[in-house]
C-alpha positions as a printed NumPy array, in Angstrom:
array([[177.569,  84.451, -16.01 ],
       [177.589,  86.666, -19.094],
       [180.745,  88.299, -18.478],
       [182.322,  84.996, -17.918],
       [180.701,  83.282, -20.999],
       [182.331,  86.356, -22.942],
       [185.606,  87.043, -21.577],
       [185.731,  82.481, -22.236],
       [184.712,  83.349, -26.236],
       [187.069,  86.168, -26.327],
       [189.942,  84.297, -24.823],
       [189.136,  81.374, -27.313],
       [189.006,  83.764, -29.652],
       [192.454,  85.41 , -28.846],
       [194.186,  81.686, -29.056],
       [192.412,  80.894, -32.636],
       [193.703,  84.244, -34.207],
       [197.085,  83.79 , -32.677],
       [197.486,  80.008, -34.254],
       [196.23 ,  81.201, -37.283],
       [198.872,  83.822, -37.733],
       [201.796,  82.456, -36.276],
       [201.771,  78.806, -38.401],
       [201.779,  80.597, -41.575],
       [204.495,  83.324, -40.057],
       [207.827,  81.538, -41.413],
       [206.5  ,  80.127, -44.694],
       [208.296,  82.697, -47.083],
       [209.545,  81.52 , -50.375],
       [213.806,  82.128, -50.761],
       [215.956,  81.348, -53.563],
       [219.725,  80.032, -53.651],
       [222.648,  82.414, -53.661],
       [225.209,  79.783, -55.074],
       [225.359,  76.687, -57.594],
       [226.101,  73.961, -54.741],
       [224.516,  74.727, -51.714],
       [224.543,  71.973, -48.822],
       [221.268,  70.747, -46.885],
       [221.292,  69.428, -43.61 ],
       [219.947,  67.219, -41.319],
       [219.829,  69.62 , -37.992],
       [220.444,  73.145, -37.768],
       [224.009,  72.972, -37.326],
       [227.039,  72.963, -38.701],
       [227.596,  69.797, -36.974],
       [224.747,  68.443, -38.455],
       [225.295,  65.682, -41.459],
       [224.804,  66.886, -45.076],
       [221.408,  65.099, -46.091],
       [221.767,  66.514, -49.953],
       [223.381,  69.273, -51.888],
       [221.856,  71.664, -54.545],
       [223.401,  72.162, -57.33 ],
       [221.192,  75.129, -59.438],
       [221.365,  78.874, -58.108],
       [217.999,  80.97 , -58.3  ],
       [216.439,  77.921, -57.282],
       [213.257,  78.757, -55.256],
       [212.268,  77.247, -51.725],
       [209.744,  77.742, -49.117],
       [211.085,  78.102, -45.847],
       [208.788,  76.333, -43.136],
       [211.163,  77.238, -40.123],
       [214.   ,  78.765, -38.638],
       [216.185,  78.35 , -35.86 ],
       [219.021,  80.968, -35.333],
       [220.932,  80.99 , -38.379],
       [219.604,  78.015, -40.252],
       [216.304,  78.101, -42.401],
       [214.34 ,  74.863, -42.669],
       [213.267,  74.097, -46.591],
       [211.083,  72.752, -48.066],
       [211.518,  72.544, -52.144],
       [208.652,  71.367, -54.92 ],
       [209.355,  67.653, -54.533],
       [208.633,  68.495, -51.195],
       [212.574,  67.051, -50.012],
       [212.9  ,  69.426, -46.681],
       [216.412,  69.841, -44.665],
       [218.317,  72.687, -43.226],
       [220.422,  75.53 , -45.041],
       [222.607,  78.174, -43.357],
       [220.789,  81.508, -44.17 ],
       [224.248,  83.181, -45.56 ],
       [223.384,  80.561, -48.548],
       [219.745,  82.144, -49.236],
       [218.332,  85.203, -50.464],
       [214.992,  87.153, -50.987],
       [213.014,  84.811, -53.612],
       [213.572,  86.196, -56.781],
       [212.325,  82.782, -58.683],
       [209.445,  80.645, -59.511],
       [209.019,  77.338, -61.41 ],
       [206.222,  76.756, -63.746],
       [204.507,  73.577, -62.575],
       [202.787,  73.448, -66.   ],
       [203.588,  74.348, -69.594],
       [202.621,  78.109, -69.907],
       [202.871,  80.801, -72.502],
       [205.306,  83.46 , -72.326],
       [203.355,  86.728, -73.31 ],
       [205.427,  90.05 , -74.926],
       [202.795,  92.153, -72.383],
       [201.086,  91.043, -69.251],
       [197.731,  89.921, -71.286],
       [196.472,  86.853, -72.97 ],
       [195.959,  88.753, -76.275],
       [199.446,  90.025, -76.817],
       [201.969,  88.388, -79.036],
       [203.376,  85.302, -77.633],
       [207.211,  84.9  , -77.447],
       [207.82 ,  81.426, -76.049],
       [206.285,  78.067, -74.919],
       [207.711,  77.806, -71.451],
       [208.029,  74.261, -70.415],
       [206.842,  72.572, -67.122],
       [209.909,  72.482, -64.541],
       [211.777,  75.314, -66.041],
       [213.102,  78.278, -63.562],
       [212.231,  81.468, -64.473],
       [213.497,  84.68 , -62.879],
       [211.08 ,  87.244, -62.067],
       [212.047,  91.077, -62.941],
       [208.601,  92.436, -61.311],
       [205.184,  91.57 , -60.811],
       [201.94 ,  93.414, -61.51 ],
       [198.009,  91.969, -60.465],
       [198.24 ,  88.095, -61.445],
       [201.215,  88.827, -63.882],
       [205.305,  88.94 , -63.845],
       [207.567,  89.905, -66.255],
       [210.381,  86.971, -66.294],
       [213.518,  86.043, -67.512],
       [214.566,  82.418, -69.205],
       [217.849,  81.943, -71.086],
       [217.15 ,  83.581, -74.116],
       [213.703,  84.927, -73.374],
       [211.449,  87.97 , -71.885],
       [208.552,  88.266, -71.401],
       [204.932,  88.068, -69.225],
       [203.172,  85.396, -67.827],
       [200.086,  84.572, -65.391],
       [200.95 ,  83.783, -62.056],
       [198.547,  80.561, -61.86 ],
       [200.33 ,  77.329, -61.914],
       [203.898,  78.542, -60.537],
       [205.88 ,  77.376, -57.685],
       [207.618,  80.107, -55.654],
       [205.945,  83.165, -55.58 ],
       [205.341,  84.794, -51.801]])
């Protein structure tokens, strides 16, 4: 009856550690390889355009994929399909609240810009809770708390 009880927990076991890995297994953040980029429906081709992107760098969290075709989701939490020849590795984030842009990754080095909520920013590299970013005109550090796109 002990064997049984423990081979049942270790099966149950098993199944738990599997689900737990495998729903979070597709949910990478991506960016956008081009300025219009279409969405769609199904993972098709044939499948209707639902919307089109218009912004490249733009990051996304893929929830799913199916062959070719990556299923999004973006910020404002709209969600479709996009080919995968239209993606790339994430290379963006977008702060979901103002934020200070830092000359070096700390809080007590000169600041260089006030980096509004929404803006993209493109990372260069990232070190502990820190990444060096681009924006228009600016360089520079910030903290990795309160940004959208970062794997």
């Amino acid at each position: 009856m002990k064997i049984k009880n423990l081979i049942n927990n270790i099966f149950i076991f098993s199944l738990l550690i599997f689900f737990i890995t495998s729903s979070n297994a597709g949910e990478i953040f991506v960016s956008l390889k081009k300025n219009k980029v279409n969405v769609r429906y199904g993972p098709s081709f044939e499948s209707d355009i639902k919307y089109v992107y218009k912004k490249i760098n733009l990051p996304l969290k893929q929830i799913d994929k199916k062959e070719n075709f990556r299923r999004i989701i973006d910020l404002k939490n709209n969600s479709g399909w996009i080919h995968i020849s239209q993606l790339k590795k994430s290379n963006s984030v977008i702060a979901i609240k103002d934020k200070v842009l830092f000359k070096k990754p700390t809080s007590f080095a000169k600041p260089v810009a006030q980096i509004k909520e929404g803006r993209l920013l493109i990372i260069e590299k990232c070190e502990r809770n820190w990444c060096k970013i681009t924006s228009e005109e600016f360089e520079g550090w910030i903290k990795t708390d309160n940004i959208w796109g970062l794997n």
